[in-house]
mmCIF file of C-alpha atoms in Angstrom:
data_model
loop_
_atom_site.group_PDB
_atom_site.id
_atom_site.type_symbol
_atom_site.label_atom_id
_atom_site.label_comp_id
_atom_site.label_asym_id
_atom_site.label_seq_id
_atom_site.Cartn_x
_atom_site.Cartn_y
_atom_site.Cartn_z
ATOM 1 C CA UNK A 14 141.301 190.568 205.354
ATOM 2 C CA UNK A 15 138.432 189.800 203.010
ATOM 3 C CA UNK A 16 140.243 191.352 200.055
ATOM 4 C CA UNK A 17 143.436 189.368 200.752
ATOM 5 C CA UNK A 18 141.486 186.111 200.777
ATOM 6 C CA UNK A 19 140.008 186.998 197.412
ATOM 7 C CA UNK A 20 143.467 187.668 196.009
ATOM 8 C CA UNK A 21 144.709 184.323 197.300
ATOM 9 C CA UNK A 22 141.908 182.626 195.437
ATOM 10 C CA UNK A 23 143.111 184.151 192.221
ATOM 11 C CA UNK A 24 140.882 187.157 191.711
ATOM 12 C CA UNK A 25 142.559 189.402 189.163
ATOM 13 C CA UNK A 26 142.092 193.055 188.333
ATOM 14 C CA UNK A 27 139.223 195.415 188.996
ATOM 15 C CA UNK A 28 136.759 193.184 187.183
ATOM 16 C CA UNK A 29 137.205 190.457 189.761
ATOM 17 C CA UNK A 30 137.124 192.939 192.636
ATOM 18 C CA UNK A 31 133.860 194.401 191.325
ATOM 19 C CA UNK A 32 132.386 190.904 191.066
ATOM 20 C CA UNK A 33 133.376 190.241 194.665
ATOM 21 C CA UNK A 34 131.956 193.548 195.921
ATOM 22 C CA UNK A 35 128.591 192.949 194.271
ATOM 23 C CA UNK A 36 128.102 189.542 195.866
ATOM 24 C CA UNK A 37 130.807 188.104 198.149
ATOM 25 C CA UNK A 38 128.712 185.024 198.908
ATOM 26 C CA UNK A 39 128.162 184.169 195.250
ATOM 27 C CA UNK A 40 131.819 184.838 194.442
ATOM 28 C CA UNK A 41 133.029 182.567 197.237
ATOM 29 C CA UNK A 42 130.600 179.827 196.278
ATOM 30 C CA UNK A 43 132.402 179.469 192.959
ATOM 31 C CA UNK A 44 135.974 180.067 194.120
ATOM 32 C CA UNK A 45 136.485 178.181 197.384
ATOM 33 C CA UNK A 46 138.340 174.973 196.421
ATOM 34 C CA UNK A 47 135.999 172.104 197.193
ATOM 35 C CA UNK A 48 136.582 168.488 196.122
ATOM 36 C CA UNK A 49 135.002 167.352 192.881
ATOM 37 C CA UNK A 50 134.027 163.716 192.434
ATOM 38 C CA UNK A 51 134.571 162.810 188.778
ATOM 39 C CA UNK A 52 132.981 159.375 189.245
ATOM 40 C CA UNK A 53 129.797 160.613 190.919
ATOM 41 C CA UNK A 54 126.553 159.267 189.424
ATOM 42 C CA UNK A 55 128.542 157.311 186.803
ATOM 43 C CA UNK A 56 128.060 160.093 184.257
ATOM 44 C CA UNK A 57 129.127 159.117 180.730
ATOM 45 C CA UNK A 58 131.134 162.035 179.430
ATOM 46 C CA UNK A 59 132.601 162.834 176.003
ATOM 47 C CA UNK A 60 136.354 162.732 175.516
ATOM 48 C CA UNK A 61 138.726 164.734 173.354
ATOM 49 C CA UNK A 62 142.177 163.732 172.158
ATOM 50 C CA UNK A 63 145.300 165.555 171.022
ATOM 51 C CA UNK A 64 147.953 163.766 168.987
ATOM 52 C CA UNK A 65 151.215 165.426 170.021
ATOM 53 C CA UNK A 66 154.325 165.554 167.831
ATOM 54 C CA UNK A 67 157.572 167.456 167.447
ATOM 55 C CA UNK A 68 160.041 167.481 164.576
ATOM 56 C CA UNK A 69 158.041 164.839 162.754
ATOM 57 C CA UNK A 70 158.131 162.458 165.743
ATOM 58 C CA UNK A 71 154.800 161.325 167.175
ATOM 59 C CA UNK A 72 154.882 161.578 170.968
ATOM 60 C CA UNK A 73 151.532 159.936 171.569
ATOM 61 C CA UNK A 74 148.059 160.998 172.583
ATOM 62 C CA UNK A 75 146.566 163.124 175.338
ATOM 63 C CA UNK A 76 142.960 162.138 176.118
ATOM 64 C CA UNK A 77 140.694 164.327 178.233
ATOM 65 C CA UNK A 78 137.366 163.537 179.872
ATOM 66 C CA UNK A 79 135.121 166.581 179.405
ATOM 67 C CA UNK A 80 132.728 167.692 182.158
ATOM 68 C CA UNK A 81 129.766 168.570 179.947
ATOM 69 C CA UNK A 82 127.436 167.985 182.901
ATOM 70 C CA UNK A 83 129.115 170.775 184.890
ATOM 71 C CA UNK A 84 130.165 173.313 182.238
ATOM 72 C CA UNK A 85 128.231 172.431 179.047
ATOM 73 C CA UNK A 86 128.854 175.719 177.200
ATOM 74 C CA UNK A 87 132.589 175.654 177.889
ATOM 75 C CA UNK A 88 132.849 172.017 176.801
ATOM 76 C CA UNK A 89 130.868 172.694 173.635
ATOM 77 C CA UNK A 90 133.219 175.544 172.745
ATOM 78 C CA UNK A 91 136.223 173.262 173.244
ATOM 79 C CA UNK A 92 134.676 170.438 171.224
ATOM 80 C CA UNK A 93 133.886 172.746 168.298
ATOM 81 C CA UNK A 94 137.478 173.954 168.267
ATOM 82 C CA UNK A 95 138.754 170.385 168.493
ATOM 83 C CA UNK A 96 136.715 169.206 165.515
ATOM 84 C CA UNK A 97 136.887 172.463 163.533
ATOM 85 C CA UNK A 98 133.097 172.396 163.291
ATOM 86 C CA UNK A 99 132.458 176.126 163.587
ATOM 87 C CA UNK A 100 131.679 179.042 161.294
ATOM 88 C CA UNK A 101 135.233 180.390 161.358
ATOM 89 C CA UNK A 102 136.781 176.948 160.739
ATOM 90 C CA UNK A 103 139.079 177.479 163.705
ATOM 91 C CA UNK A 104 140.757 174.348 165.015
ATOM 92 C CA UNK A 105 143.417 173.153 167.419
ATOM 93 C CA UNK A 106 144.941 171.014 164.674
ATOM 94 C CA UNK A 107 148.515 172.161 163.908
ATOM 95 C CA UNK A 108 148.568 174.632 166.795
ATOM 96 C CA UNK A 109 151.511 174.712 169.216
ATOM 97 C CA UNK A 110 152.003 174.344 172.926
ATOM 98 C CA UNK A 111 153.443 177.835 173.155
ATOM 99 C CA UNK A 112 154.445 178.052 176.828
ATOM 100 C CA UNK A 113 155.432 175.613 179.552
ATOM 101 C CA UNK A 114 155.635 176.717 183.165
ATOM 102 C CA UNK A 115 157.617 173.979 184.893
ATOM 103 C CA UNK A 116 155.640 172.495 187.777
ATOM 104 C CA UNK A 117 152.602 174.626 186.979
ATOM 105 C CA UNK A 118 151.001 174.319 183.549
ATOM 106 C CA UNK A 119 151.360 173.693 179.833
ATOM 107 C CA UNK A 120 149.688 176.335 177.669
ATOM 108 C CA UNK A 121 148.294 176.036 174.154
ATOM 109 C CA UNK A 122 145.307 176.769 171.979
ATOM 110 C CA UNK A 123 146.081 179.881 169.926
ATOM 111 C CA UNK A 124 143.978 178.957 166.884
ATOM 112 C CA UNK A 125 144.778 182.194 165.036
ATOM 113 C CA UNK A 126 148.481 183.091 165.295
ATOM 114 C CA UNK A 127 149.559 179.804 166.922
ATOM 115 C CA UNK A 128 152.066 181.598 169.140
ATOM 116 C CA UNK A 129 150.006 182.511 172.195
ATOM 117 C CA UNK A 130 149.170 186.066 171.128
ATOM 118 C CA UNK A 131 145.470 185.557 170.444
ATOM 119 C CA UNK A 132 142.489 183.560 171.608
ATOM 120 C CA UNK A 133 139.160 183.173 169.817
ATOM 121 C CA UNK A 134 136.125 181.117 170.721
ATOM 122 C CA UNK A 135 134.343 178.790 168.325
ATOM 123 C CA UNK A 136 131.551 181.350 168.028
ATOM 124 C CA UNK A 137 131.331 184.699 166.243
ATOM 125 C CA UNK A 138 132.283 186.571 169.395
ATOM 126 C CA UNK A 139 135.944 186.433 170.399
ATOM 127 C CA UNK A 140 135.184 185.452 173.991
ATOM 128 C CA UNK A 141 132.569 183.523 175.915
ATOM 129 C CA UNK A 142 131.591 184.125 179.529
ATOM 130 C CA UNK A 143 132.923 182.383 182.614
ATOM 131 C CA UNK A 144 130.390 179.597 183.063
ATOM 132 C CA UNK A 145 131.328 178.706 186.648
ATOM 133 C CA UNK A 146 134.300 177.728 188.797
ATOM 134 C CA UNK A 147 132.826 174.632 190.390
ATOM 135 C CA UNK A 148 135.732 172.288 189.626
ATOM 136 C CA UNK A 149 138.863 173.449 191.502
ATOM 137 C CA UNK A 150 142.443 173.288 190.219
ATOM 138 C CA UNK A 151 143.196 170.571 192.753
ATOM 139 C CA UNK A 152 145.394 168.103 190.872
ATOM 140 C CA UNK A 153 147.693 167.441 187.952
ATOM 141 C CA UNK A 154 146.218 166.892 184.490
ATOM 142 C CA UNK A 155 143.256 169.266 184.670
ATOM 143 C CA UNK A 156 142.452 171.307 181.577
ATOM 144 C CA UNK A 157 140.985 174.788 181.982
ATOM 145 C CA UNK A 158 140.324 177.870 179.924
ATOM 146 C CA UNK A 159 143.048 180.517 179.862
ATOM 147 C CA UNK A 160 141.665 184.006 180.419
ATOM 148 C CA UNK A 161 142.936 187.542 180.872
ATOM 149 C CA UNK A 162 140.100 188.735 183.093
ATOM 150 C CA UNK A 163 136.388 188.324 183.626
ATOM 151 C CA UNK A 164 134.517 186.579 180.777
ATOM 152 C CA UNK A 165 137.501 186.325 178.410
ATOM 153 C CA UNK A 166 137.416 182.640 177.477
ATOM 154 C CA UNK A 167 138.413 182.019 173.871
ATOM 155 C CA UNK A 168 140.441 179.059 172.659
ATOM 156 C CA UNK A 169 143.594 179.051 174.778
ATOM 157 C CA UNK A 170 143.850 176.516 177.586
ATOM 158 C CA UNK A 171 146.025 175.352 180.465
ATOM 159 C CA UNK A 172 146.909 171.765 181.361
ATOM 160 C CA UNK A 173 147.916 171.704 185.020
ATOM 161 C CA UNK A 174 151.172 170.063 186.117
ATOM 162 C CA UNK A 175 150.323 170.362 189.821
ATOM 163 C CA UNK A 176 147.526 171.759 191.995
ATOM 164 C CA UNK A 177 147.205 175.449 191.120
ATOM 165 C CA UNK A 178 144.694 176.865 193.570
ATOM 166 C CA UNK A 179 145.606 180.439 192.687
ATOM 167 C CA UNK A 180 143.737 179.872 189.414
ATOM 168 C CA UNK A 181 140.451 179.131 191.190
ATOM 169 C CA UNK A 182 137.935 181.857 190.472
ATOM 170 C CA UNK A 183 139.883 182.902 187.384
ATOM 171 C CA UNK A 184 139.932 179.942 185.003
ATOM 172 C CA UNK A 185 137.151 177.459 184.311
ATOM 173 C CA UNK A 186 138.171 173.807 184.628
ATOM 174 C CA UNK A 187 136.275 171.692 182.108
ATOM 175 C CA UNK A 188 138.133 168.390 181.893
ATOM 176 C CA UNK A 189 140.825 166.064 183.160
ATOM 177 C CA UNK A 190 143.533 163.917 181.605
ATOM 178 C CA UNK A 191 142.581 160.222 181.535
ATOM 179 C CA UNK A 192 145.215 158.915 179.101
ATOM 180 C CA UNK A 193 148.679 160.132 178.159
ATOM 181 C CA UNK A 194 150.479 160.894 181.400
ATOM 182 C CA UNK A 195 153.705 159.850 179.674
ATOM 183 C CA UNK A 196 153.117 162.507 176.996
ATOM 184 C CA UNK A 197 152.377 165.172 179.602
ATOM 185 C CA UNK A 198 155.561 164.246 181.496
ATOM 186 C CA UNK A 199 157.569 164.593 178.305
ATOM 187 C CA UNK A 200 156.020 168.002 177.671
ATOM 188 C CA UNK A 201 156.954 169.087 181.172
ATOM 189 C CA UNK A 202 160.617 168.168 180.626
ATOM 190 C CA UNK A 203 161.022 170.091 177.375
ATOM 191 C CA UNK A 204 163.810 172.682 177.354
ATOM 192 C CA UNK A 205 162.379 176.199 177.293
ATOM 193 C CA UNK A 206 163.706 179.734 177.031
ATOM 194 C CA UNK A 207 161.529 182.296 178.785
ATOM 195 C CA UNK A 208 158.820 179.630 178.981
ATOM 196 C CA UNK A 209 158.807 179.026 175.194
ATOM 197 C CA UNK A 210 159.791 175.494 174.043
ATOM 198 C CA UNK A 211 163.048 175.421 172.056
ATOM 199 C CA UNK A 212 161.392 173.222 169.398
ATOM 200 C CA UNK A 213 157.823 173.428 168.127
ATOM 201 C CA UNK A 214 155.522 170.926 169.817
ATOM 202 C CA UNK A 215 152.270 170.696 167.895
ATOM 203 C CA UNK A 216 148.843 169.122 168.042
ATOM 204 C CA UNK A 217 149.156 167.172 164.790
ATOM 205 C CA UNK A 218 145.641 165.766 165.023
ATOM 206 C CA UNK A 219 142.674 166.067 167.347
ATOM 207 C CA UNK A 220 139.110 164.907 167.709
ATOM 208 C CA UNK A 221 136.156 164.149 169.957
ATOM 209 C CA UNK A 222 134.942 160.754 171.132
ATOM 210 C CA UNK A 223 131.301 160.802 172.191
ATOM 211 C CA UNK A 224 130.082 158.434 174.955
ATOM 212 C CA UNK A 225 128.273 156.144 172.493
ATOM 213 C CA UNK A 226 131.534 155.539 170.613
ATOM 214 C CA UNK A 227 133.454 154.664 173.780
ATOM 215 C CA UNK A 228 131.679 151.339 174.329
#
């Protein structure tokens, strides 16, 4: 029974099972979906934007509020990839949304091959560790790190199209969509073949807006 509950929360592979066996209480503390209050304490958070385009047509802008107060290392990695301010000069600019799972998530962020094959952090190491799983995948428009197991966060990300609780305990949520629902809806409706969009949809520009610049 305990193992089945872990699987329902999204634990994947022997790495997750080992983590659970070592400390079930600690594992559950980070994976049980509990509400997260984004407006609590009136925290001023940085924002990041993606300008989305396809075939030379500008679709508009996706703007995300980044939870630097909850997952500072994960947010810093994302910001460095958004601005290109890192030693490897990796950036989300001109990368593609390479997969769209209807009703589930939009995937992007391959800063190397731009086709979903690879993921690399903004640091020298390819991956960074799972910081925590405090924010649950409880609504549409959440952005989280895409991983292939324990501590495999690089550059790829998911944007949720619905609550996806099965990703709790697997993927770190670090932000939410605050502007651009029309753009996300258009992404969701794109024709795909085996999850891949029929036409390239790219992040033509991107950047970070710090709290001081939002006033």
